[in-house]
Coordinates of C-alpha atoms in Angstrom, one line a residue:
M9 CA 100.0 16.7 33.5
H10 CA 100.2 13.4 31.3
V11 CA 97.4 11.6 29.3
L12 CA 96.5 8.2 27.9
Y13 CA 94.8 8.2 24.5
E14 CA 94.2 6.0 21.5
D15 CA 96.2 6.0 18.3
A16 CA 94.8 3.8 15.4
G17 CA 93.5 1.6 17.9
K18 CA 96.7 1.7 20.4
L19 CA 96.9 2.8 23.6
K20 CA 99.5 5.7 24.2
A21 CA 100.7 7.8 27.1
E22 CA 102.6 11.0 26.7
T23 CA 102.9 14.4 28.6
I24 CA 100.6 17.2 27.8
F25 CA 102.4 20.2 26.2
S26 CA 99.6 22.7 25.4
E27 CA 95.8 22.8 25.3
A28 CA 92.9 24.2 23.1
D29 CA 89.5 23.6 22.8
T30 CA 89.4 20.3 20.6
S31 CA 93.0 19.2 20.5
L32 CA 96.0 18.7 22.4
Q33 CA 99.7 18.8 21.8
V34 CA 101.6 16.3 23.2
E35 CA 105.0 15.0 24.1
S36 CA 106.6 11.5 23.9
A37 CA 109.7 10.7 26.1
S38 CA 112.0 11.0 23.4
G39 CA 110.8 14.5 22.7
K40 CA 108.6 14.2 19.8
R41 CA 105.7 16.3 19.8
S42 CA 102.5 15.9 18.0
K43 CA 98.7 16.7 18.2
I44 CA 95.9 14.6 19.1
K45 CA 91.9 15.4 19.2
R46 CA 90.7 15.9 22.5
N47 CA 88.3 13.3 21.8
A48 CA 90.4 10.5 21.7
V49 CA 91.8 11.1 25.2
L50 CA 90.9 8.2 27.7
F51 CA 91.8 10.2 31.1
T52 CA 94.8 12.3 32.3
F53 CA 97.1 11.5 35.2
E54 CA 100.2 12.7 37.2
Q55 CA 101.3 9.8 38.0
P56 CA 103.2 7.3 37.1
A57 CA 105.7 8.6 34.6
P58 CA 104.2 8.0 30.9
E59 CA 106.9 5.5 30.0
N60 CA 106.2 3.4 33.2
L61 CA 102.4 3.5 32.7
L62 CA 101.7 1.0 29.9
P63 CA 104.5 -1.4 31.2
A64 CA 103.0 -1.6 34.5
A65 CA 99.4 -1.9 33.2
E66 CA 100.2 -4.8 31.1
T67 CA 101.9 -6.6 34.0
L68 CA 99.0 -5.9 36.1
A69 CA 96.2 -6.8 33.5
A70 CA 97.8 -10.1 32.9
T71 CA 96.9 -11.1 36.5
L72 CA 93.0 -10.2 36.0
D73 CA 90.8 -12.7 34.8
A74 CA 88.3 -12.1 32.2
G75 CA 85.7 -14.5 33.5
F76 CA 85.8 -12.8 36.8
L77 CA 85.4 -9.4 35.2
W78 CA 82.6 -10.3 33.4
E79 CA 80.7 -11.7 36.4
C80 CA 81.4 -8.7 38.0
A81 CA 80.3 -6.2 35.1
P82 CA 76.8 -4.9 34.8
Q83 CA 74.7 -6.6 32.3
Q84 CA 74.5 -3.1 30.3
E85 CA 77.3 -1.0 28.7
F86 CA 79.8 0.5 31.3
E87 CA 82.8 2.3 31.7
A88 CA 85.9 0.8 32.2
A89 CA 86.9 3.0 35.1
A90 CA 83.5 2.1 36.8
L91 CA 84.2 -1.6 36.4
A92 CA 88.1 -0.8 37.9
E93 CA 86.4 0.7 40.9
D94 CA 84.3 -1.9 41.7
Y95 CA 87.2 -4.2 41.0
F96 CA 89.7 -2.8 42.9
G97 CA 87.4 -1.9 46.1
H98 CA 88.7 1.9 45.9
A99 CA 89.2 4.7 43.1
P100 CA 91.5 3.3 40.7
D101 CA 94.8 5.0 40.1
A102 CA 96.0 5.6 36.2
V103 CA 98.0 1.9 36.4
E104 CA 94.7 0.1 37.3
K105 CA 92.2 2.0 35.0
T106 CA 94.6 1.3 32.2
A107 CA 95.2 -2.3 33.4
T108 CA 91.2 -2.7 33.2
I109 CA 91.1 -1.4 29.6
L110 CA 93.4 -3.9 28.5
A111 CA 92.2 -7.0 30.2
L112 CA 88.7 -6.1 28.6
S113 CA 90.1 -5.3 25.4
A114 CA 92.3 -8.8 25.2
A115 CA 89.1 -10.8 25.7
P116 CA 86.8 -10.1 22.8
A117 CA 84.6 -13.2 23.4
Y118 CA 83.7 -11.5 26.8
F119 CA 83.3 -8.2 26.1
H120 CA 82.2 -5.9 23.0
R121 CA 83.5 -2.5 22.8
R122 CA 81.0 0.5 22.5
G123 CA 83.6 3.5 22.1
K124 CA 86.2 5.3 23.9
G125 CA 86.6 3.1 27.0
A126 CA 83.2 1.7 27.2
F127 CA 82.1 -2.0 27.0
R128 CA 79.5 -4.1 26.8
P129 CA 79.6 -7.7 28.3
A130 CA 78.6 -10.6 25.9
P131 CA 75.0 -12.1 26.5
P132 CA 75.3 -15.4 27.8
D133 CA 74.6 -17.7 24.8
I134 CA 76.8 -15.6 22.9
L135 CA 79.9 -15.9 25.4
K136 CA 78.9 -19.9 25.5
A137 CA 79.4 -20.2 22.0
A138 CA 82.4 -18.1 21.4
L139 CA 84.0 -19.6 24.4
A140 CA 83.5 -23.2 22.4
A141 CA 84.9 -21.5 19.6
I142 CA 87.9 -20.6 21.3
E143 CA 88.3 -24.1 22.8
K144 CA 88.1 -25.7 19.4
K145 CA 90.7 -23.6 18.2
R146 CA 92.9 -24.4 21.5
R147 CA 92.7 -27.9 20.6
Q148 CA 93.3 -27.5 17.0
A149 CA 96.4 -25.7 17.6
E150 CA 97.5 -28.3 20.2
L151 CA 96.9 -31.1 17.5
Q152 CA 98.4 -29.3 14.7
G153 CA 101.3 -28.8 17.3
E154 CA 101.6 -32.6 17.8
W155 CA 101.4 -33.5 14.0
T156 CA 104.2 -30.9 13.3
E157 CA 106.2 -32.4 16.2
A158 CA 105.6 -36.1 14.6
M159 CA 106.7 -35.1 11.4
L160 CA 109.8 -33.5 12.7
A161 CA 110.6 -36.6 14.5
G162 CA 110.3 -38.6 11.3
T163 CA 106.7 -39.8 11.3
L164 CA 103.7 -38.8 9.1
P165 CA 100.6 -38.7 11.2
E166 CA 97.6 -41.2 10.1
A167 CA 95.3 -38.0 9.6
L168 CA 97.9 -36.4 7.3
R169 CA 98.3 -39.9 4.7
P170 CA 95.0 -39.6 2.8
V171 CA 96.0 -35.8 1.8
A172 CA 99.9 -35.9 2.0
A173 CA 100.7 -36.2 -1.7
T174 CA 98.6 -33.3 -2.6
F175 CA 100.7 -30.7 -0.5
L176 CA 103.0 -30.1 -3.5
D177 CA 100.9 -29.3 -6.7
R178 CA 97.1 -28.7 -5.0
P179 CA 97.2 -28.3 -1.2
D180 CA 94.2 -26.7 0.8
K181 CA 96.2 -24.1 2.6
N182 CA 93.3 -23.6 4.9
T183 CA 93.3 -27.1 6.5
L184 CA 94.7 -28.2 9.9
E185 CA 96.9 -30.8 8.0
W186 CA 98.5 -28.3 5.6
K187 CA 99.3 -25.8 8.4
A188 CA 100.8 -28.4 10.3
F189 CA 102.8 -29.7 7.4
D190 CA 104.0 -26.3 6.4
A191 CA 105.1 -25.4 9.9
A192 CA 107.4 -28.9 9.9
V193 CA 108.7 -27.6 6.6
Q194 CA 109.8 -24.0 8.5
Q195 CA 111.1 -25.7 11.4
S196 CA 113.2 -28.2 9.6
G197 CA 114.7 -26.0 7.2
T198 CA 114.3 -28.6 4.0
S199 CA 111.8 -28.9 1.0
P200 CA 108.6 -29.8 1.0
E201 CA 109.6 -32.6 -1.7
R202 CA 112.4 -33.7 0.8
L203 CA 110.5 -33.9 4.1
L204 CA 107.5 -36.1 2.1
L205 CA 109.7 -38.6 0.7
S206 CA 111.8 -38.6 4.5
L207 CA 108.2 -39.2 5.8
G208 CA 107.6 -42.3 3.1
V209 CA 104.1 -40.4 0.9
W210 CA 106.4 -41.8 -1.7
P211 CA 108.9 -44.6 -1.8
H212 CA 111.5 -42.6 -3.9
P213 CA 111.9 -39.7 -6.0
L214 CA 110.8 -41.7 -9.5
A215 CA 107.4 -42.4 -7.9
M216 CA 106.9 -38.9 -6.4
M217 CA 107.7 -37.6 -10.0
R218 CA 105.6 -39.9 -11.8
E219 CA 102.4 -39.9 -9.6
R220 CA 102.5 -36.1 -9.1
F221 CA 102.1 -36.1 -12.7
L222 CA 99.3 -38.7 -12.9
A223 CA 97.5 -36.9 -10.3
T224 CA 97.8 -33.1 -11.4
H225 CA 96.9 -34.2 -15.4
F226 CA 95.5 -37.6 -15.0
P227 CA 93.2 -37.4 -11.7
R228 CA 90.8 -40.3 -13.1
G229 CA 93.4 -42.1 -14.5
T230 CA 95.0 -42.8 -17.7
D231 CA 92.6 -45.7 -19.0
W232 CA 90.4 -45.1 -21.9
P233 CA 86.5 -46.3 -21.6
P234 CA 85.4 -48.8 -23.6
V235 CA 85.6 -48.1 -27.5
D236 CA 83.0 -49.3 -30.1
I237 CA 85.8 -50.6 -33.0
Q238 CA 84.3 -50.6 -36.5
D239 CA 85.6 -51.4 -39.9
W240 CA 86.5 -48.2 -40.3
G241 CA 87.1 -47.7 -44.3
A242 CA 86.3 -51.1 -45.0
D243 CA 84.8 -50.0 -48.4
L244 CA 87.8 -47.9 -49.6
P245 CA 89.8 -49.2 -52.8
Q246 CA 92.8 -51.3 -52.0
A247 CA 95.7 -50.1 -53.0
E248 CA 98.4 -52.7 -54.8
I249 CA 101.5 -51.3 -53.4
E250 CA 104.8 -52.9 -51.7
A251 CA 105.1 -50.7 -48.7
Y252 CA 107.5 -50.6 -45.4
S253 CA 107.6 -48.6 -42.2
L254 CA 110.5 -47.9 -40.5
D255 CA 110.4 -47.3 -36.7
D256 CA 112.4 -47.7 -33.2
A257 CA 111.6 -51.2 -31.8
S258 CA 109.6 -49.8 -29.3
T259 CA 107.1 -48.1 -31.2
I260 CA 103.7 -49.6 -31.5
E261 CA 101.7 -46.7 -33.1
I262 CA 103.0 -47.1 -36.7
D263 CA 101.8 -43.7 -38.1
D264 CA 103.9 -43.9 -41.4
A265 CA 104.9 -46.2 -44.3
L266 CA 106.8 -45.6 -48.0
S267 CA 106.2 -47.3 -51.1
V268 CA 108.3 -46.6 -54.1
S269 CA 108.2 -47.3 -58.2
T270 CA 110.3 -45.5 -60.7
P271 CA 108.1 -45.2 -63.7
T272 CA 111.1 -44.1 -66.0
P273 CA 114.8 -44.3 -65.1
D274 CA 115.4 -40.7 -64.5
T275 CA 111.8 -40.6 -62.4
I276 CA 110.4 -42.0 -59.2
R277 CA 106.9 -42.3 -57.8
V278 CA 107.1 -42.3 -54.0
G279 CA 103.9 -43.1 -52.1
I280 CA 103.7 -41.9 -48.2
H281 CA 100.9 -43.3 -46.6
I282 CA 99.5 -42.3 -43.4
A283 CA 97.4 -43.8 -41.1
A284 CA 93.9 -42.4 -41.1
P285 CA 92.4 -42.1 -37.7
A286 CA 90.7 -39.1 -38.6
L287 CA 87.9 -41.4 -40.2
A288 CA 86.8 -42.4 -36.7
V289 CA 87.5 -39.2 -34.5
T290 CA 85.5 -36.9 -36.0
R291 CA 84.7 -33.2 -35.1
G292 CA 82.5 -33.4 -31.6
S293 CA 82.4 -36.8 -31.2
T294 CA 83.2 -38.6 -28.0
L295 CA 86.4 -40.0 -29.3
D296 CA 87.2 -36.6 -30.5
E297 CA 86.7 -35.1 -26.9
L298 CA 88.8 -37.6 -25.1
A299 CA 91.5 -37.3 -27.9
R300 CA 91.3 -33.5 -27.4
A301 CA 91.4 -33.7 -23.3
R302 CA 95.0 -35.2 -23.9
M303 CA 96.3 -33.8 -27.2
S304 CA 99.2 -35.8 -27.6
T305 CA 100.8 -39.3 -26.2
V306 CA 103.2 -38.6 -23.3
Y307 CA 106.7 -40.1 -23.8
M308 CA 108.8 -41.5 -21.0
P309 CA 111.6 -43.7 -20.6
G310 CA 110.7 -46.9 -21.0
D311 CA 106.6 -46.2 -21.0
K312 CA 104.0 -44.0 -22.3
I313 CA 100.4 -42.8 -21.9
P314 CA 98.8 -42.7 -25.6
M315 CA 96.5 -40.0 -27.1
L316 CA 94.3 -42.5 -28.3
A317 CA 92.8 -45.7 -27.0
P318 CA 94.9 -49.0 -27.5
G319 CA 91.5 -50.2 -29.3
L320 CA 91.3 -47.5 -31.6
I321 CA 95.3 -47.2 -32.0
A322 CA 95.3 -51.2 -33.0
A323 CA 92.7 -50.5 -35.8
F324 CA 94.7 -47.5 -37.6
S325 CA 98.0 -48.4 -36.7
L326 CA 99.5 -49.7 -40.4
D327 CA 100.4 -53.2 -38.9
E328 CA 102.2 -55.4 -41.4
G329 CA 100.0 -57.6 -43.3
Q330 CA 96.8 -55.9 -42.3
W331 CA 94.6 -53.9 -44.3
R332 CA 94.6 -50.3 -42.8
P333 CA 92.9 -47.3 -44.1
A334 CA 95.5 -44.7 -44.9
L335 CA 95.8 -40.9 -46.4
S336 CA 98.3 -41.4 -49.4
L337 CA 100.5 -38.7 -51.1
Y338 CA 101.6 -40.0 -54.5
V339 CA 104.5 -37.8 -55.5
T340 CA 106.2 -38.2 -58.6
G341 CA 109.7 -36.3 -59.3
R342 CA 113.0 -36.3 -60.8
L343 CA 115.4 -38.0 -59.4
A344 CA 118.2 -36.0 -60.6
D345 CA 117.4 -32.8 -59.1
G346 CA 114.1 -33.5 -57.0
E347 CA 111.9 -31.5 -58.8
I348 CA 108.3 -32.5 -58.0
L349 CA 106.4 -33.3 -61.4
D350 CA 103.0 -34.5 -59.8
T351 CA 101.3 -35.0 -56.6
E352 CA 97.9 -36.9 -55.8
T353 CA 96.3 -37.2 -52.3
R354 CA 94.2 -40.4 -52.1
L355 CA 92.3 -42.1 -49.4
E356 CA 92.6 -45.9 -49.5
R357 CA 93.4 -48.9 -47.7
I358 CA 96.8 -50.4 -47.9
R359 CA 98.7 -53.7 -46.5
V360 CA 102.2 -52.9 -45.2
T361 CA 104.6 -55.7 -46.1
A362 CA 106.7 -55.3 -42.9
N363 CA 107.2 -53.1 -40.3
L364 CA 110.9 -52.8 -40.2
R365 CA 113.0 -51.8 -37.1
H366 CA 115.9 -49.6 -36.5
G367 CA 118.7 -52.3 -35.2
Q368 CA 117.3 -55.3 -36.6
I369 CA 118.2 -55.0 -40.7
G370 CA 121.8 -54.7 -40.0
E371 CA 124.2 -51.5 -40.6
V372 CA 122.9 -49.0 -43.4
T373 CA 125.4 -46.4 -44.6
E374 CA 125.6 -44.2 -46.7
A375 CA 128.3 -45.7 -49.0
I376 CA 126.1 -49.1 -48.9
L377 CA 122.7 -46.9 -49.9
A378 CA 125.3 -45.3 -53.0
D379 CA 126.6 -49.1 -54.3
P380 CA 124.3 -50.9 -56.1
A381 CA 126.2 -54.1 -55.6
A382 CA 126.7 -53.9 -51.7
P383 CA 124.1 -56.3 -50.2
L384 CA 121.5 -54.8 -48.5
Q385 CA 118.3 -56.1 -47.3
Y386 CA 115.6 -54.3 -48.9
G387 CA 117.9 -52.4 -50.8
H388 CA 115.2 -52.5 -53.9
W389 CA 112.8 -50.1 -51.5
M390 CA 115.7 -48.4 -49.9
R391 CA 118.1 -47.2 -52.4
P392 CA 115.8 -45.4 -54.8
L393 CA 114.1 -43.5 -51.7
W394 CA 117.6 -42.6 -50.7
Q395 CA 118.7 -41.2 -53.8
F396 CA 115.5 -38.9 -54.1
A397 CA 115.4 -37.7 -50.4
Q398 CA 119.0 -36.5 -51.0
A399 CA 117.7 -34.7 -54.0
L400 CA 114.9 -33.1 -51.9
C401 CA 117.4 -32.3 -49.3
A402 CA 119.5 -30.6 -51.7
V403 CA 116.8 -28.5 -53.5
R404 CA 115.9 -27.3 -49.4
D405 CA 119.9 -27.0 -49.0
R406 CA 119.9 -24.2 -51.7
A407 CA 116.8 -22.4 -50.5
R408 CA 118.5 -22.2 -46.9
G409 CA 121.6 -21.1 -48.4
K410 CA 123.4 -23.7 -46.2
P411 CA 123.5 -27.4 -45.3
E412 CA 121.2 -28.7 -42.4
N413 CA 123.5 -28.9 -39.3
N414 CA 121.8 -31.8 -37.4
D415 CA 125.0 -34.4 -37.0
R416 CA 124.5 -34.6 -33.3
I417 CA 124.2 -37.7 -31.1
E418 CA 120.8 -38.5 -29.6
Y419 CA 120.2 -41.0 -27.4
G420 CA 117.2 -43.6 -26.7
F421 CA 116.4 -44.8 -23.3
E422 CA 115.6 -48.5 -22.8
I423 CA 114.5 -49.8 -19.2
D424 CA 115.2 -53.4 -18.5
G425 CA 112.6 -53.9 -15.9
P426 CA 109.2 -51.8 -14.7
P427 CA 109.5 -48.3 -15.5
D428 CA 108.7 -47.3 -12.5
D429 CA 111.2 -48.9 -10.4
P430 CA 114.6 -46.8 -10.0
D431 CA 116.3 -50.1 -9.8
S432 CA 115.4 -50.8 -13.4
I433 CA 118.5 -51.1 -15.5
V434 CA 118.6 -48.3 -18.2
R435 CA 120.5 -48.4 -21.2
L436 CA 121.1 -45.2 -23.2
V437 CA 121.6 -46.0 -26.8
P438 CA 123.1 -43.5 -28.9
R439 CA 122.4 -42.9 -32.4
Q440 CA 123.6 -40.2 -35.1
R441 CA 120.9 -37.9 -35.6
N442 CA 121.7 -37.4 -39.5
A443 CA 122.0 -41.6 -39.8
P444 CA 121.0 -42.2 -43.4
L445 CA 117.4 -44.1 -42.6
D446 CA 116.4 -41.6 -40.2
R447 CA 117.4 -38.9 -42.9
L448 CA 115.5 -40.8 -45.6
V449 CA 111.9 -41.0 -43.5
A450 CA 112.1 -37.3 -42.0
E451 CA 112.9 -36.3 -46.0
Y452 CA 109.3 -37.8 -47.0
M453 CA 107.7 -36.6 -43.8
I454 CA 108.7 -32.9 -44.6
L455 CA 107.8 -33.5 -48.2
A456 CA 104.3 -34.8 -47.1
N457 CA 103.8 -32.0 -44.6
T458 CA 104.9 -29.1 -47.0
Q459 CA 102.5 -30.4 -49.8
W460 CA 99.7 -31.2 -47.8
G461 CA 100.1 -27.8 -46.2
A462 CA 100.3 -26.4 -49.7
L463 CA 97.1 -28.4 -50.5
L464 CA 94.9 -26.8 -47.8
A465 CA 96.2 -23.4 -48.9
R466 CA 95.2 -24.0 -52.5
H467 CA 91.8 -24.9 -51.9
G468 CA 91.3 -22.2 -48.8
V469 CA 90.8 -24.7 -46.2
P470 CA 92.1 -24.0 -42.7
G471 CA 94.8 -26.0 -41.5
I472 CA 97.4 -25.4 -38.3
Y473 CA 100.7 -24.6 -39.6
R474 CA 104.1 -24.1 -37.9
S475 CA 106.1 -21.4 -39.1
Q476 CA 109.6 -20.3 -38.7
Q477 CA 110.6 -16.5 -39.4
M478 CA 113.4 -14.8 -37.7
G479 CA 114.1 -17.6 -35.6
R480 CA 110.9 -17.4 -33.8
T481 CA 108.6 -21.0 -34.4
R482 CA 105.0 -20.6 -34.0
M483 CA 101.5 -22.0 -34.7
S484 CA 99.3 -20.6 -36.5
T485 CA 96.5 -20.7 -39.2
Q486 CA 98.6 -19.1 -41.7
A487 CA 100.8 -20.8 -44.4
L488 CA 103.8 -18.9 -43.6
P489 CA 107.6 -20.1 -44.3
H490 CA 109.5 -22.5 -42.2
E491 CA 113.1 -21.1 -42.4
S492 CA 115.3 -23.7 -40.7
I493 CA 113.2 -26.4 -42.6
A494 CA 113.4 -24.2 -45.7
V495 CA 110.1 -25.0 -47.2
P496 CA 107.1 -22.3 -48.2
Q497 CA 104.5 -23.6 -45.7
Y498 CA 104.4 -26.6 -43.3
I499 CA 102.0 -28.2 -41.0
W500 CA 102.0 -31.5 -38.7
S501 CA 100.2 -34.0 -40.5
T502 CA 102.3 -37.4 -40.5
S503 CA 101.7 -38.4 -36.7
P504 CA 97.4 -38.7 -36.4
L505 CA 97.8 -41.1 -33.6
R506 CA 100.3 -39.4 -31.5
R507 CA 99.6 -36.2 -32.1
Y508 CA 95.8 -33.9 -31.7
V509 CA 97.0 -31.1 -34.3
D510 CA 97.9 -33.9 -36.9
L511 CA 94.4 -35.5 -36.3
I512 CA 92.7 -32.0 -36.9
N513 CA 95.0 -31.6 -40.1
Q514 CA 94.1 -35.0 -41.5
G515 CA 90.5 -34.2 -41.4
Q516 CA 91.1 -31.1 -43.3
I517 CA 93.0 -32.5 -45.8
L518 CA 90.7 -35.5 -46.5
A519 CA 88.1 -32.8 -47.0
A520 CA 90.5 -31.0 -49.5
A521 CA 91.3 -34.3 -51.4
E522 CA 87.5 -35.3 -51.4
H523 CA 85.8 -31.8 -52.3
G524 CA 88.5 -29.7 -54.1
V525 CA 87.5 -26.3 -54.8
S526 CA 84.3 -26.9 -52.5
A527 CA 86.3 -28.1 -49.3
R528 CA 86.3 -24.9 -47.4
L529 CA 82.4 -25.9 -47.1
A530 CA 82.7 -29.2 -46.4
A531 CA 86.0 -29.4 -43.8
P532 CA 85.2 -29.7 -40.4
F533 CA 86.8 -26.3 -39.3
K534 CA 85.6 -23.5 -41.7
P535 CA 87.5 -20.4 -42.4
K536 CA 88.0 -18.0 -39.3
D537 CA 86.6 -21.0 -36.8
A538 CA 87.3 -19.6 -33.6
D539 CA 87.4 -22.9 -32.2
L540 CA 90.5 -23.7 -34.5
Y541 CA 92.4 -21.0 -32.7
A542 CA 91.5 -21.7 -29.5
L543 CA 92.7 -25.2 -30.3
I544 CA 96.4 -24.1 -31.1
G545 CA 96.7 -22.4 -27.7
A546 CA 95.7 -25.3 -25.8
F547 CA 97.6 -27.9 -27.9
D548 CA 100.9 -25.7 -27.5
S549 CA 100.5 -25.2 -23.8
Q550 CA 99.6 -28.6 -23.2
Y551 CA 102.3 -30.2 -25.6
T552 CA 104.9 -28.2 -23.5
L553 CA 103.8 -29.6 -20.6
W554 CA 104.3 -33.0 -21.9
G555 CA 107.8 -32.3 -23.2
E556 CA 108.7 -30.7 -19.8
F557 CA 107.6 -34.0 -17.9
Q558 CA 109.5 -36.2 -20.7
S559 CA 112.4 -34.3 -20.1
A560 CA 112.5 -34.3 -16.5
M561 CA 112.2 -38.4 -16.7
E562 CA 115.0 -38.5 -19.4
R563 CA 117.3 -36.2 -16.9
Y564 CA 116.0 -38.6 -14.0
W565 CA 117.2 -41.9 -16.2
C566 CA 120.0 -40.3 -17.0
I567 CA 121.3 -40.0 -13.3
R568 CA 120.2 -43.3 -12.6
W569 CA 122.2 -44.6 -15.4
L570 CA 125.6 -42.6 -14.4
Q571 CA 125.2 -43.9 -11.0
Q572 CA 124.6 -47.6 -12.5
Q573 CA 127.8 -47.3 -14.6
G574 CA 129.9 -46.4 -11.2
L575 CA 131.1 -43.3 -12.9
K576 CA 133.7 -41.2 -11.1
E577 CA 134.5 -38.7 -13.9
V578 CA 133.4 -37.9 -17.4
S579 CA 133.9 -35.6 -20.3
A580 CA 131.6 -32.9 -21.3
H581 CA 131.7 -30.2 -24.2
V582 CA 131.1 -26.5 -23.7
L583 CA 127.5 -25.3 -25.1
R584 CA 128.0 -21.7 -23.9
E585 CA 129.6 -19.9 -20.9
N586 CA 129.2 -22.4 -18.1
L587 CA 126.8 -24.7 -19.6
V588 CA 128.2 -28.1 -20.6
R589 CA 126.7 -31.3 -22.4
L590 CA 128.0 -34.8 -21.2
A591 CA 129.8 -36.7 -23.8
C592 CA 128.2 -39.9 -22.5
A593 CA 124.7 -39.0 -22.0
P594 CA 121.8 -36.6 -22.9
F595 CA 122.6 -34.7 -19.9
V596 CA 123.0 -30.7 -19.5
T597 CA 124.6 -29.0 -16.6
R598 CA 126.1 -25.6 -15.0
I599 CA 129.5 -26.2 -13.8
N600 CA 130.4 -23.4 -11.1
G601 CA 133.9 -21.7 -12.0
L602 CA 134.2 -23.0 -15.7
P603 CA 136.9 -20.6 -17.2
E604 CA 135.7 -18.9 -20.5
L605 CA 135.8 -21.6 -23.1
E606 CA 134.9 -22.0 -26.7
R607 CA 132.0 -23.5 -27.8
G608 CA 132.6 -27.6 -28.5
A609 CA 135.6 -27.2 -26.0
E610 CA 136.0 -30.7 -24.0
V611 CA 136.3 -30.6 -20.1
R612 CA 136.9 -33.2 -17.8
L613 CA 134.8 -33.1 -14.7
D614 CA 134.6 -35.3 -10.8
I615 CA 131.1 -36.4 -10.2
L616 CA 130.6 -35.7 -6.3
G617 CA 127.5 -36.4 -5.6
Y618 CA 123.8 -36.7 -7.2
D619 CA 120.5 -35.0 -6.2
E620 CA 117.6 -37.2 -7.7
I621 CA 114.7 -34.9 -6.3
G622 CA 116.2 -31.9 -7.5
L623 CA 117.4 -33.6 -10.9
E624 CA 121.2 -32.5 -10.6
V625 CA 124.7 -34.0 -10.5
D626 CA 127.3 -32.2 -8.6
F627 CA 130.4 -31.7 -10.9
R628 CA 133.6 -30.4 -10.0
L629 CA 135.8 -29.2 -12.9
R630 CA 138.9 -31.3 -12.9
E631 CA 140.5 -30.4 -16.1
T632 CA 140.2 -28.1 -19.4
G633 CA 141.6 -29.3 -22.8

């Protein structure tokens, strides 16, 4: 004797081995025995063999029409065996009873299960609604299939055009459009990015990179609302100084300028002048909320998204010939050994004499700066600044115990043409990282950030510090040492037009300079202000995102530059293991099969191909040494 029973919602047919009052022991065709409860049994049978019952029943069930069964069924609860007898016109055998059970179970719109082998037909109105839903689902599946086939054939369906750009970063995976696209990706065996580009959602990888970034981080666009421009700082005292700024040719946000005088042959008085937008961007104001939303200027080759409104930048940028409010740090020191003799922080108005640009003032070398007789434009300004900067650097080198290693070549990107056109000509402009003029400006920015960090700590005013200990750099409200710079404390405060942290710190410095010992009560952020801690985390996260986007864009333009140069092979230098940096471009990559070489070893690479979507170049090792 055999038995048909339910086990975890599935029908099973097996041979009875033994019986008890409430249970059975059954044996499968493979010889496996198991114990089942008697109330799980649907019926017993002698023919056919258990292993043949379900296949035969499934074949028969496929021929039974659910709609006709519903019409034949009573309108109250019934047993499947009873319906099978009415349907087949005779006492049903095991195959017919099982087929009926399978057919009823497979039509939940028509029949609702009411227990073991029992069903109830769906009321007519509920059935009508269920069948309409099934038909709708069928039509949707059909439409989804049509869309998938169209994409596989290289055509983007019109219905997908408004949402296709969202599929990479913010898809609604419950929509029919996404499901059709996902199916096309799976069936094509390609990546979502490549499929969308092949369908013309973006004309090229550059457009995809830019538009994805803007849609994710600037969904309302990058334009600022109108800003009410005022004459901030009009009542400040005017400083009678000769100040100059020194920046790249593309810089429009002039944050800093320097002035210098020599009170005695052995001493120097340097003025470090920083634009003062904190006068306008006060905590909690509308301008503050807008700046905080961006946290930093976003840079990319040939383009940028400023942190502040253009009108606000224009009002505070230290443009030549214009009176502008500035937070000034005056440092008096000894030229011989770099010892700081006196400092003074002052809020004032300055007028920069000229905005100097790299590449426009001729070659400036250490030898020229050291030779008073050598012709040097603005030499009266550069030479004393350079002399004191060297002394300051030497002090930090002694504290570090070794010279700073910063002689790597860096590259600037110049784009001839629209920055969103991949056919625009890109130029890589190399510049030695420790070039004299770069070192000169950097040294005074370090000096300002160190001294102003000390000023805040001295008056108990919280600030956002950058520290480095045991090789780990982090931001906090604690005035801790920065080991690689070799200073006792360090804050970011010299780029308030470009970074929100600098802007916040500037507001704190202004309070310290004005109120002295009572500054902690007057500062925008008081000690232990929870919002300051939250701001650190938000800035760190967003600043990292902006940096990653800039790096990706620079990597893209490096690939375009290699293509535009028509290079077939390049030199590179080993960084570690199989990681190398190209000698001609700021491009780092891994080379498969690279033998073990010392750091700095030169290798020659063949260029086999370019992947502008994955931002990779296919290199092959040509030779070493």
